[in-house]
Amino acid sequence: MSSNPPGVEPIPFDVIVIGAGMGGIYSVKKFRDQGLSVLGIEGAEDVGGVWFHNRYPGARVDIESIAYAYFFDPDLYKEWHWTERYAAQPDILAYLQHVADRYDLRRHIQLATWVTSAKWDAATHRYLVTTDRGDQYSTRFLVMATGQLSKARKPNFPGLDDFTGRWVQTSHWPSDPVELEGKRVAIIGTGSSGVQATSEIAKIASQLTVFQRTANYVIPAQNGPMDQEQHANIASDVKSYWDYLQGEAGGSYFPADAGLAANYGPEEQRRILDEHWAFGGHAFNRVFSDQGVNMETNTLVAEYVRNKIREIVKDPETANTLLPNTYPIGSKRIGVGTDYYETFNRDNVTLIDINKDPIERITATGVKTSTQELEFDVIVFALGFTAFTGSLDQANIQNENGKHLTEAWDRGASTYLGLMTGGFPNLFLLTGPGSPSVLANMIVANVQHVDYAADIIAFMDEHGYDTVQPTREAIDSWLAHVAEISEPLLRRQVDNYMVHVNKDDGSRIFQPYPAGYNAYVKRTTEIQQAGYPGFDFGSSEIGSRSNDGAVAIAGVAK
Ligand code: NAP
């Protein structure tokens, strides 16, 4: 890796992409193939993004593998065979690495490098990007492919520094082996990550203690071998399947909902719930069309899950602690698990409700709660992420006046289409807040955003524009639109990482675009076809496109 020698100008690129996960890998390919000079910068030692970092036992995707893939090249889709209905982390990481190799993308990506700042220079119409290696680059466009759930919430329990065992985070699972076999293990956090890790770690630990703050709804994934016939069918017409996904609310396949719950009698309702349980996973968010807005229907679905827990978990007190009854089902992301509730029937697994028995501190040998002192060899923190803003803040993006990107977001993220924000020209946020984002199949949503950004750049080149940013009116009107469609949602009323609560008046803003990926695709396509209303394009001589970065790539990439 080279640093700029003293006195040497920043190395220029057309596009710098920060992050080499699903969105970043595809960005590098897309922009390069468009004839732009592109540099990817990734903090990890390899590509993969969240699938590089989240390598905890049990990590697997909760979207069906058949749809959790790239569709831009039919041959790639045909050649790659997932083995399971829901691919496990090692398979997804191998897939992303394969894509990077197959399309010769690695030479455009600088690994093990963190961006320390990116500042817009209004004089040159470029971002000046610096890294922790001391490199300096300039770029016409900056693409944030850093993900919405990548900046982990750090454990800040008192006494953690005293712990003499090993502590790890699911979101940054170490590459070196974490010895869990025969060990006394604690897991703190029972969101999607904690749920998946619990089932796997219980199989190998001598003792697993799960510390639960909120009982969550966990639906069985119903994982199994991949249906290779289904794969072959899709592989025979990849383009049609991609088009089909563009018309789906989640950018993925789910069985149709059954319509209003009130249209059915109790027996029919039960049959429908049984069918969705048997299908598994996120389909349970859409058993009935009104479960996200009608509390009566929601309670029907939630009570079905609670009854399942009562049936599965043998110890009544443990079952009772696991019952999710503090929020409506689906108002936080449901967990998708494998034998999650069954795991609490194992002799080596204990559940602690930290509302009743709070963690007071971490000690040298384990965890002290208000009533007991427990010894552990390993503590696993599964505490979630600083969603949406964490990774943007980390990159230290500034406008021409040194103002940071999220500084003006104290009343929630301020974006147009979740793709761009005001005052930061030529900055694209992939799957940002205001787009379907974490509600959609993330690989599909990332590709849609990259294609959209690439089309905007092509449009600019065609018309001689140097700069693009959304107008204030377009941002305000988009935010109003998102607020309007979020208004009736039960999930807006529940604290979780998708909801921004305003500090001054307690009002609540749902951050992702909730009308469906399909509705979003329709809307963004209309905007595109109308010549990008809401985007302000500027031109001057100074920001003209640079291809010279392509030459420099050899000097900075592995
Ligand atoms: P999460 O859903 O935010 O869960 C964090 C957990 O940590 C919650 O149980 C939370 O309790 C608990 N927690 C936080 N601070 C705590 C504290 N100080 N003391 C005790 N408990 C604390 O995070 P996640 O599980 O990493 O999942 C985040 C998202 O990542 C998911 O919604 C999903 O979108 C994605 N994900 C996807 C997959 C997949 O595809 N299969 C897997 C993992 C993650 P409270 O609920 O009380 O706050």
Coordinates of C-alpha atoms and ligand atoms in Angstrom, one line a residue:
M1 CA 0.0 0.0 0.0
S2 CA 1.3 3.4 -0.8
S3 CA 0.9 6.7 1.0
N4 CA 1.2 9.9 -0.9
P5 CA 4.8 11.0 -0.7
P6 CA 5.2 14.5 0.9
G7 CA 4.2 17.3 -1.4
V8 CA 2.3 15.0 -3.7
E9 CA -1.3 15.9 -4.6
P10 CA -4.2 13.7 -3.4
I11 CA -4.7 10.9 -5.9
P12 CA -7.8 11.7 -7.9
F13 CA -10.7 9.3 -8.5
D14 CA -14.2 9.7 -10.0
V15 CA -15.7 7.6 -7.3
I16 CA -14.6 6.5 -3.8
V17 CA -16.7 3.9 -2.2
I18 CA -16.4 3.4 1.5
G19 CA -17.2 -0.1 2.6
A20 CA -16.7 -3.4 0.8
G21 CA -19.8 -5.3 1.8
M22 CA -22.7 -6.3 -0.5
G23 CA -23.2 -2.7 -1.6
G24 CA -19.6 -1.7 -1.8
I25 CA -18.5 -4.7 -3.9
Y26 CA -21.3 -4.1 -6.4
S27 CA -20.5 -0.4 -6.4
V28 CA -16.9 -0.9 -7.4
K29 CA -18.0 -3.2 -10.2
K30 CA -20.8 -1.0 -11.4
F31 CA -18.8 2.3 -11.5
R32 CA -15.7 0.7 -13.0
D33 CA -17.8 -0.9 -15.7
Q34 CA -19.3 2.5 -16.4
G35 CA -15.8 3.8 -17.3
L36 CA -15.2 5.7 -14.0
S37 CA -12.1 5.5 -12.0
V38 CA -13.1 4.0 -8.7
L39 CA -11.4 3.2 -5.4
G40 CA -13.0 1.1 -2.7
I41 CA -11.8 1.6 0.9
E42 CA -12.6 -1.0 3.5
G43 CA -11.6 -1.1 7.2
A44 CA -11.5 -4.9 7.5
E45 CA -8.7 -7.2 6.2
D46 CA -11.0 -8.6 3.6
V47 CA -14.2 -7.8 1.7
G48 CA -17.6 -8.9 3.1
G49 CA -18.8 -6.1 5.3
V50 CA -21.2 -7.3 8.0
W51 CA -20.6 -10.8 6.8
F52 CA -16.9 -10.4 7.5
H53 CA -17.5 -9.0 11.0
N54 CA -20.6 -11.0 12.2
R55 CA -18.9 -14.4 12.2
Y56 CA -20.4 -15.5 15.5
P57 CA -21.6 -19.1 15.8
G58 CA -25.1 -19.4 14.3
A59 CA -24.9 -16.3 12.1
R60 CA -27.0 -16.7 9.0
V61 CA -29.1 -14.6 6.8
D62 CA -32.8 -14.3 7.5
I63 CA -33.8 -13.7 3.9
E64 CA -34.0 -16.8 1.7
S65 CA -30.7 -17.5 -0.1
I66 CA -32.5 -17.8 -3.4
A67 CA -33.2 -14.1 -3.3
Y68 CA -30.1 -13.1 -1.2
A69 CA -27.8 -12.9 -4.1
Y70 CA -26.7 -10.7 -7.0
F71 CA -28.7 -10.9 -10.2
F72 CA -26.7 -8.7 -12.4
D73 CA -25.0 -11.6 -14.2
P74 CA -27.1 -14.7 -15.0
D75 CA -23.9 -16.8 -15.2
L76 CA -22.9 -15.9 -11.6
Y77 CA -26.4 -16.8 -10.4
K78 CA -26.3 -20.1 -12.3
E79 CA -22.8 -21.1 -11.0
W80 CA -23.2 -20.4 -7.4
H81 CA -25.2 -23.1 -5.4
W82 CA -26.3 -22.3 -1.9
T83 CA -26.6 -25.4 0.1
E84 CA -29.2 -24.2 2.6
R85 CA -32.5 -22.3 2.4
Y86 CA -30.9 -19.7 4.7
A87 CA -27.2 -19.4 4.0
A88 CA -24.8 -19.4 6.9
Q89 CA -22.2 -16.6 7.4
P90 CA -19.2 -18.6 6.0
D91 CA -21.1 -19.3 2.8
I92 CA -22.2 -15.7 2.3
L93 CA -18.7 -14.5 3.0
A94 CA -17.3 -17.0 0.5
Y95 CA -19.9 -15.8 -2.0
L96 CA -18.9 -12.2 -1.6
Q97 CA -15.2 -13.1 -1.8
H98 CA -16.0 -15.1 -5.0
V99 CA -17.7 -12.1 -6.6
A100 CA -14.8 -9.9 -5.8
D101 CA -12.4 -12.4 -7.4
R102 CA -14.6 -13.3 -10.3
Y103 CA -14.9 -9.7 -11.5
D104 CA -11.4 -8.8 -10.6
L105 CA -12.5 -6.1 -8.1
R106 CA -9.9 -6.6 -5.4
R107 CA -7.3 -4.5 -7.3
H108 CA -9.7 -1.5 -6.9
I109 CA -10.2 -2.0 -3.1
Q110 CA -7.8 -0.9 -0.4
L111 CA -8.4 -3.2 2.6
A112 CA -7.5 -2.7 6.2
T113 CA -7.9 1.1 5.8
W114 CA -10.2 3.4 7.7
V115 CA -11.3 6.7 6.3
T116 CA -10.6 9.3 8.9
S117 CA -12.2 12.3 7.1
A118 CA -13.9 13.2 3.9
K119 CA -14.4 16.9 3.3
W120 CA -16.1 18.6 0.4
D121 CA -14.0 21.2 -1.3
A122 CA -16.3 23.8 -2.9
A123 CA -13.5 25.2 -5.0
T124 CA -12.7 21.9 -6.8
H125 CA -16.0 20.2 -6.5
R126 CA -14.4 17.2 -4.9
Y127 CA -14.2 15.4 -1.6
L128 CA -10.8 15.3 0.0
V129 CA -10.5 11.9 1.6
T130 CA -7.9 11.0 4.2
T131 CA -7.2 7.6 5.7
D132 CA -5.6 6.2 8.8
R133 CA -2.7 5.1 6.6
G134 CA -2.0 8.8 5.8
D135 CA -3.2 8.5 2.3
Q136 CA -5.0 11.4 0.6
Y137 CA -7.4 11.0 -2.2
S138 CA -9.7 13.3 -4.0
T139 CA -13.0 12.2 -5.5
R140 CA -15.8 13.6 -7.5
F141 CA -18.3 11.3 -5.9
L142 CA -18.4 9.7 -2.5
V143 CA -20.5 6.6 -2.0
M144 CA -21.2 5.4 1.5
A145 CA -21.6 1.7 1.4
T146 CA -21.0 1.4 5.1
G147 CA -24.3 -0.3 5.9
Q148 CA -27.0 0.8 8.4
L149 CA -26.1 -1.8 11.0
S150 CA -22.3 -1.9 11.2
K151 CA -21.2 0.4 14.0
A152 CA -21.6 -1.8 17.0
R153 CA -22.9 -0.5 20.3
K154 CA -20.0 -1.0 22.7
P155 CA -20.5 -2.7 26.0
N156 CA -20.2 -0.1 28.8
F157 CA -20.9 -2.3 31.8
P158 CA -18.9 -1.2 34.9
G159 CA -16.0 -3.5 35.7
L160 CA -15.6 -4.8 32.2
D161 CA -11.9 -4.0 32.2
D162 CA -11.5 -6.2 35.3
F163 CA -12.8 -9.3 33.6
T164 CA -10.0 -11.9 33.3
G165 CA -11.9 -14.2 30.9
R166 CA -12.5 -13.3 27.2
W167 CA -15.2 -11.0 26.1
V168 CA -16.4 -10.7 22.5
Q169 CA -19.1 -8.9 20.5
T170 CA -21.2 -10.7 17.9
S171 CA -20.9 -7.7 15.6
H172 CA -17.1 -7.8 15.6
W173 CA -16.5 -11.5 16.2
P174 CA -12.7 -12.1 16.2
S175 CA -11.0 -13.9 13.3
D176 CA -8.9 -15.9 15.7
P177 CA -10.8 -18.9 17.3
V178 CA -13.0 -18.1 20.3
E179 CA -12.8 -21.1 22.5
L180 CA -16.4 -21.9 23.6
E181 CA -16.3 -25.7 23.8
G182 CA -16.8 -26.8 27.4
K183 CA -16.7 -23.2 28.6
R184 CA -19.1 -21.3 30.9
V185 CA -20.5 -18.7 28.5
A186 CA -22.8 -15.6 29.1
I187 CA -24.7 -13.9 26.3
I188 CA -26.0 -10.4 26.9
G189 CA -28.6 -9.3 24.4
T190 CA -31.5 -11.2 22.8
G191 CA -32.0 -9.4 19.4
S192 CA -31.5 -11.2 16.1
S193 CA -27.8 -11.8 16.8
G194 CA -28.2 -13.0 20.4
V195 CA -31.0 -15.4 19.3
Q196 CA -28.9 -17.0 16.6
A197 CA -25.8 -17.3 18.8
T198 CA -27.8 -18.8 21.7
S199 CA -28.9 -21.9 19.8
E200 CA -25.4 -22.7 18.5
I201 CA -23.3 -21.8 21.6
A202 CA -25.7 -23.9 23.8
K203 CA -24.6 -27.0 21.8
I204 CA -20.9 -26.6 22.8
A205 CA -20.7 -24.6 26.0
S206 CA -20.7 -26.5 29.3
Q207 CA -23.0 -23.8 30.6
L208 CA -24.8 -21.0 28.8
T209 CA -26.5 -18.1 30.6
V210 CA -28.6 -15.8 28.6
F211 CA -29.3 -12.3 30.0
Q212 CA -32.5 -11.0 28.6
R213 CA -33.7 -7.4 28.9
T214 CA -36.7 -7.6 26.5
A215 CA -38.3 -10.9 25.4
N216 CA -38.6 -10.9 21.7
Y217 CA -40.7 -12.8 19.1
V218 CA -38.6 -15.5 17.5
I219 CA -40.0 -17.3 14.6
P220 CA -38.4 -20.6 13.4
A221 CA -36.5 -20.1 10.2
Q222 CA -37.5 -23.6 9.1
N223 CA -34.1 -23.8 7.6
G224 CA -33.2 -26.9 5.5
P225 CA -31.4 -27.8 2.3
M226 CA -31.7 -25.5 -0.6
D227 CA -34.4 -26.4 -3.1
Q228 CA -32.0 -26.9 -6.1
E229 CA -34.9 -27.3 -8.5
Q230 CA -36.2 -23.9 -7.5
H231 CA -32.7 -22.5 -8.0
A232 CA -32.5 -24.1 -11.4
N233 CA -35.8 -22.6 -12.4
I234 CA -34.7 -19.1 -11.4
A235 CA -31.3 -19.6 -13.0
S236 CA -33.0 -20.4 -16.3
D237 CA -34.5 -16.8 -16.3
V238 CA -32.6 -14.6 -13.9
K239 CA -33.8 -11.4 -15.4
S240 CA -37.5 -12.3 -14.8
Y241 CA -36.8 -13.2 -11.2
W242 CA -35.0 -9.8 -10.6
D243 CA -38.0 -8.1 -12.1
Y244 CA -40.3 -10.1 -9.9
L245 CA -38.3 -9.0 -6.8
Q246 CA -38.7 -5.4 -7.8
G247 CA -42.4 -5.8 -7.4
E248 CA -42.3 -7.3 -4.0
A249 CA -42.7 -5.3 -0.7
G250 CA -39.6 -6.8 0.9
G251 CA -37.6 -7.3 -2.3
S252 CA -37.8 -10.9 -1.5
Y253 CA -40.2 -13.8 -1.7
F254 CA -42.9 -14.2 1.0
P255 CA -46.2 -15.9 0.7
A256 CA -49.1 -13.6 0.2
D257 CA -50.9 -12.4 3.4
A258 CA -54.4 -13.7 4.0
G259 CA -56.1 -10.3 4.0
L260 CA -57.9 -8.9 7.0
A261 CA -58.0 -11.3 10.0
A262 CA -61.6 -10.3 10.6
N263 CA -62.5 -12.1 7.3
Y264 CA -61.9 -15.4 9.1
G265 CA -63.3 -17.4 11.9
P266 CA -61.0 -18.7 14.7
E267 CA -60.4 -22.1 13.1
E268 CA -59.5 -20.6 9.8
Q269 CA -57.3 -18.0 11.5
R270 CA -55.5 -20.8 13.3
R271 CA -54.9 -22.7 10.1
I272 CA -53.5 -19.6 8.4
L273 CA -51.2 -19.0 11.3
D274 CA -50.1 -22.6 11.3
E275 CA -49.2 -22.3 7.6
H276 CA -47.1 -19.2 8.1
W277 CA -45.4 -20.8 11.1
A278 CA -44.5 -23.8 9.0
F279 CA -43.2 -21.5 6.3
G280 CA -41.1 -19.7 8.9
G281 CA -39.2 -16.5 9.2
H282 CA -40.3 -13.0 8.2
A283 CA -43.4 -14.3 6.5
F284 CA -44.8 -14.1 10.0
N285 CA -44.8 -10.3 9.7
R286 CA -47.4 -10.7 7.0
V287 CA -49.9 -13.3 8.1
F288 CA -52.8 -10.9 7.9
S289 CA -52.7 -7.6 6.0
D290 CA -53.7 -5.5 9.0
Q291 CA -51.5 -6.9 11.7
G292 CA -49.1 -3.9 11.5
V293 CA -51.8 -1.4 12.1
N294 CA -54.7 -3.1 13.9
M295 CA -54.0 -4.0 17.5
E296 CA -56.7 -6.7 17.7
T297 CA -55.2 -8.6 14.8
N298 CA -51.7 -8.0 16.1
T299 CA -52.7 -9.5 19.4
L300 CA -54.1 -12.5 17.7
V301 CA -50.8 -13.2 15.9
A302 CA -48.7 -12.3 19.0
E303 CA -50.8 -14.6 21.2
Y304 CA -50.2 -17.5 18.7
V305 CA -46.5 -17.1 19.2
R306 CA -46.8 -16.8 23.0
N307 CA -48.8 -20.1 23.0
K308 CA -46.1 -21.7 20.9
I309 CA -43.6 -20.7 23.6
R310 CA -45.8 -22.1 26.3
E311 CA -46.0 -25.3 24.4
I312 CA -42.3 -25.6 23.6
V313 CA -40.6 -24.5 26.8
K314 CA -41.0 -27.1 29.6
D315 CA -40.2 -25.0 32.6
P316 CA -43.2 -22.6 33.2
E317 CA -41.1 -19.9 34.8
T318 CA -38.6 -19.9 31.9
A319 CA -41.5 -19.9 29.4
N320 CA -43.1 -17.0 31.2
T321 CA -39.8 -15.0 31.1
L322 CA -39.5 -15.7 27.4
L323 CA -43.1 -14.5 26.6
P324 CA -42.9 -11.3 24.5
N325 CA -45.6 -9.1 25.9
T326 CA -44.1 -5.6 26.1
Y327 CA -44.7 -4.6 22.5
P328 CA -46.8 -5.7 19.4
I329 CA -45.4 -8.4 17.2
G330 CA -43.5 -6.9 14.2
S331 CA -43.0 -3.5 15.8
K332 CA -39.4 -4.6 16.4
R333 CA -37.7 -6.8 13.9
I334 CA -38.7 -10.4 14.6
G335 CA -35.9 -12.8 15.4
V336 CA -35.5 -15.7 13.0
G337 CA -34.1 -18.7 14.8
T338 CA -33.5 -22.3 14.8
D339 CA -34.7 -24.2 17.9
Y340 CA -34.4 -21.0 19.9
Y341 CA -37.1 -21.7 22.4
E342 CA -36.2 -25.4 22.5
T343 CA -32.7 -24.4 23.6
F344 CA -34.1 -23.3 26.9
N345 CA -35.1 -26.9 27.6
R346 CA -31.4 -27.9 27.7
D347 CA -29.9 -28.6 31.1
N348 CA -26.9 -26.4 30.4
V349 CA -28.9 -23.3 29.6
T350 CA -30.2 -20.7 32.1
L351 CA -32.2 -17.6 31.4
I352 CA -31.9 -14.4 33.5
D353 CA -34.4 -11.6 33.3
I354 CA -32.3 -8.6 33.9
N355 CA -35.4 -6.5 34.7
K356 CA -35.9 -8.5 37.8
D357 CA -32.2 -9.2 38.5
P358 CA -30.2 -6.4 36.9
I359 CA -26.6 -6.7 36.0
E360 CA -24.7 -4.5 38.6
R361 CA -21.2 -5.0 37.2
I362 CA -18.8 -7.3 35.4
T363 CA -16.3 -8.7 37.9
A364 CA -12.9 -10.4 37.4
T365 CA -14.5 -13.8 37.1
G366 CA -17.9 -13.1 35.7
V367 CA -21.1 -11.1 36.2
K368 CA -22.6 -9.7 39.4
T369 CA -26.3 -9.2 39.4
S370 CA -28.4 -7.8 42.2
T371 CA -28.9 -11.2 43.7
Q372 CA -26.0 -13.4 42.5
E373 CA -22.4 -13.6 41.4
L374 CA -21.9 -15.8 38.4
E375 CA -18.6 -17.1 36.9
F376 CA -17.9 -17.2 33.2
D377 CA -15.0 -18.0 30.9
V378 CA -16.4 -16.0 28.0
I379 CA -18.9 -13.1 27.8
V380 CA -20.7 -12.6 24.5
F381 CA -22.2 -9.1 23.9
A382 CA -25.0 -9.0 21.4
L383 CA -26.1 -5.4 22.0
G384 CA -26.9 -4.2 18.5
F385 CA -25.7 -1.2 16.6
T386 CA -25.8 2.6 16.4
A387 CA -28.1 2.3 13.4
F388 CA -28.1 4.6 10.4
T389 CA -25.8 7.2 11.7
G390 CA -22.9 5.2 13.4
S391 CA -20.9 4.4 10.3
L392 CA -21.5 7.8 8.7
D393 CA -20.2 9.6 11.8
Q394 CA -17.2 7.3 11.9
A395 CA -16.1 8.4 8.4
N396 CA -16.1 12.0 9.6
I397 CA -17.8 13.5 6.5
Q398 CA -17.8 17.3 6.4
N399 CA -19.3 19.9 4.1
E400 CA -17.3 22.8 2.9
N401 CA -17.8 24.6 6.2
G402 CA -16.6 21.7 8.3
K403 CA -20.1 20.8 9.4
H404 CA -20.7 17.0 9.9
L405 CA -23.1 15.0 7.9
T406 CA -25.5 14.0 10.8
E407 CA -25.2 17.2 12.7
A408 CA -28.4 18.4 11.2
W409 CA -30.2 15.1 11.9
D410 CA -31.2 15.8 15.5
R411 CA -34.9 15.4 14.4
G412 CA -34.2 12.2 12.5
A413 CA -32.3 11.6 9.3
S414 CA -32.8 14.2 6.6
T415 CA -32.6 12.7 3.2
Y416 CA -34.2 12.7 -0.2
L417 CA -35.1 9.1 -1.2
G418 CA -32.7 7.9 1.5
L419 CA -30.0 8.4 -1.1
M420 CA -28.8 11.9 -0.7
T421 CA -28.8 14.6 1.9
G422 CA -28.8 18.4 1.7
G423 CA -25.5 20.4 1.7
F424 CA -23.3 17.5 0.8
P425 CA -23.1 17.4 -3.0
N426 CA -22.2 14.3 -4.8
L427 CA -22.5 12.1 -1.7
F428 CA -24.6 8.9 -2.1
L429 CA -25.8 7.0 0.9
L430 CA -26.6 3.4 0.0
T431 CA -29.8 2.1 1.6
G432 CA -29.9 5.2 3.8
P433 CA -32.7 6.2 6.2
G434 CA -35.7 7.3 4.1
S435 CA -35.3 4.4 1.8
P436 CA -36.7 0.9 2.5
S437 CA -33.3 0.1 3.9
V438 CA -33.3 -2.5 6.8
L439 CA -36.9 -3.4 5.9
A440 CA -35.9 -4.8 2.5
N441 CA -33.7 -7.6 1.3
M442 CA -30.4 -5.6 1.7
I443 CA -28.5 -7.0 -1.2
V444 CA -31.3 -6.3 -3.6
A445 CA -31.9 -2.8 -2.1
N446 CA -28.2 -2.0 -2.3
V447 CA -28.0 -3.0 -6.0
Q448 CA -31.1 -0.8 -6.7
H449 CA -29.4 2.2 -5.1
V450 CA -26.0 1.7 -6.8
D451 CA -27.7 1.4 -10.2
Y452 CA -29.7 4.6 -9.4
A453 CA -26.6 6.5 -8.3
A454 CA -24.7 5.2 -11.4
D455 CA -27.6 6.4 -13.6
I456 CA -27.5 9.9 -12.0
I457 CA -23.8 10.1 -12.7
A458 CA -24.3 9.0 -16.3
F459 CA -27.0 11.7 -16.6
M460 CA -24.6 14.3 -15.2
D461 CA -21.9 13.3 -17.6
E462 CA -24.3 13.5 -20.5
H463 CA -25.5 17.0 -19.5
G464 CA -22.1 18.4 -18.4
Y465 CA -23.1 18.7 -14.7
D466 CA -20.5 18.5 -11.9
T467 CA -22.6 18.5 -8.8
V468 CA -25.8 17.1 -7.6
Q469 CA -27.7 17.4 -4.3
P470 CA -31.3 17.3 -3.4
T471 CA -33.3 20.6 -3.0
R472 CA -34.6 21.5 0.5
E473 CA -38.1 21.3 -0.9
A474 CA -37.6 17.8 -2.2
I475 CA -36.1 16.6 1.2
D476 CA -39.0 18.2 3.2
S477 CA -41.6 16.7 0.9
W478 CA -40.0 13.3 1.0
L479 CA -39.8 13.4 4.8
A480 CA -43.4 14.4 5.0
H481 CA -44.3 11.5 2.7
V482 CA -42.4 9.0 4.8
A483 CA -44.0 10.5 8.0
E484 CA -47.5 10.2 6.5
I485 CA -47.2 6.6 5.5
S486 CA -45.5 5.7 8.9
E487 CA -48.3 7.4 10.9
P488 CA -50.6 4.4 11.3
L489 CA -47.8 1.9 12.0
L490 CA -47.7 0.2 15.4
R491 CA -44.0 -0.2 14.9
R492 CA -43.6 3.6 15.0
Q493 CA -44.9 3.6 18.6
V494 CA -42.3 1.2 20.0
D495 CA -38.7 2.1 20.8
N496 CA -36.3 0.3 18.6
Y497 CA -33.4 1.2 16.3
M498 CA -35.7 2.1 13.4
V499 CA -37.5 4.8 15.4
H500 CA -35.9 8.2 16.1
V501 CA -37.4 9.9 19.2
N502 CA -37.1 13.7 19.2
K503 CA -35.5 14.9 22.4
D504 CA -37.4 18.1 22.6
D505 CA -41.0 17.0 22.3
G506 CA -40.8 13.2 22.3
S507 CA -42.3 12.9 18.8
R508 CA -41.4 9.8 16.9
I509 CA -40.0 9.4 13.4
F510 CA -39.9 6.0 11.7
Q511 CA -36.6 6.1 9.7
P512 CA -36.9 3.5 6.9
Y513 CA -39.4 4.0 4.1
P514 CA -42.2 1.7 5.1
A515 CA -44.5 1.5 2.0
G516 CA -42.6 -1.4 0.6
Y517 CA -39.5 -1.9 -1.6
N518 CA -41.8 -2.2 -4.6
A519 CA -43.5 1.1 -3.9
Y520 CA -40.1 2.7 -3.5
V521 CA -38.8 1.3 -6.8
K522 CA -41.9 2.6 -8.6
R523 CA -41.5 6.1 -7.1
T524 CA -37.8 6.4 -7.8
T525 CA -38.2 5.1 -11.3
E526 CA -40.9 7.8 -11.9
I527 CA -38.5 10.4 -10.6
Q528 CA -35.8 9.1 -12.9
Q529 CA -38.0 9.0 -15.9
A530 CA -39.1 12.6 -15.2
G531 CA -35.4 13.8 -15.4
Y532 CA -34.7 13.7 -11.6
P533 CA -37.0 16.4 -10.2
G534 CA -35.9 17.3 -6.6
F535 CA -32.2 17.0 -7.5
D536 CA -30.2 20.2 -8.1
F537 CA -27.5 19.8 -10.7
G538 CA -24.7 22.3 -11.1
S539 CA -22.0 22.7 -13.6
S540 CA -18.6 24.5 -13.9
E541 CA -15.4 23.7 -15.6
I542 CA -13.5 22.7 -12.5
G543 CA -15.2 19.6 -11.4
S544 CA -14.8 17.7 -14.7
R545 CA -14.4 14.0 -14.7
S546 CA -11.0 12.5 -14.1
N547 CA -9.9 9.2 -15.5
D548 CA -6.3 9.6 -14.3
G549 CA -7.3 7.9 -11.0
A550 CA -7.3 4.6 -13.0
V551 CA -3.6 4.9 -13.4
A552 CA -3.1 5.5 -9.8
I553 CA -5.0 2.4 -8.7
A554 CA -2.1 0.1 -9.3
G555 CA -0.2 2.1 -6.7
V556 CA -2.8 1.9 -4.0
A557 CA -4.4 -1.4 -4.3
K558 CA -3.2 -4.9 -3.4
Ligands
NAP1 P1 -30.6 -5.6 18.4 O1 -31.7 -6.2 17.7 O2 -30.6 -4.2 18.5 O3 -30.6 -6.3 19.8 C1 -29.7 -5.9 20.8 C2 -30.0 -6.6 22.0 O4 -29.2 -6.2 23.1 C3 -31.5 -6.4 22.6 O5 -31.9 -7.6 23.1 C4 -31.3 -5.3 23.6 O6 -32.3 -5.3 24.6 C5 -30.0 -5.8 24.2 N1 -29.3 -4.7 24.9 C6 -28.8 -3.6 24.4 N2 -28.2 -2.9 25.4 C7 -28.3 -3.6 26.5 C8 -27.8 -3.4 27.8 N3 -27.2 -2.3 28.2 N4 -28.1 -4.4 28.7 C9 -28.8 -5.5 28.4 N5 -29.2 -5.8 27.1 C10 -29.0 -4.8 26.2 O7 -29.2 -6.0 17.7 P2 -28.8 -7.4 16.9 O8 -29.3 -8.6 17.5 O9 -27.4 -7.3 16.6 O10 -29.7 -7.2 15.6 C11 -29.7 -5.9 14.9 C12 -30.2 -6.1 13.5 O11 -29.2 -6.7 12.7 C13 -31.4 -7.0 13.3 O12 -32.6 -6.4 13.5 C14 -31.2 -7.4 11.9 O13 -31.7 -6.4 11.0 C15 -29.8 -7.5 11.7 N6 -29.3 -8.9 11.9 C16 -29.7 -9.8 10.9 C17 -29.4 -11.1 11.1 C18 -29.8 -12.0 10.0 O14 -29.9 -11.7 8.9 N7 -30.0 -13.2 10.3 C19 -28.7 -11.5 12.1 C20 -28.3 -10.6 13.1 C21 -28.6 -9.3 13.0 P3 -33.6 -4.4 24.4 O15 -34.4 -5.1 23.3 O16 -34.2 -4.3 25.7 O17 -33.1 -3.1 23.9

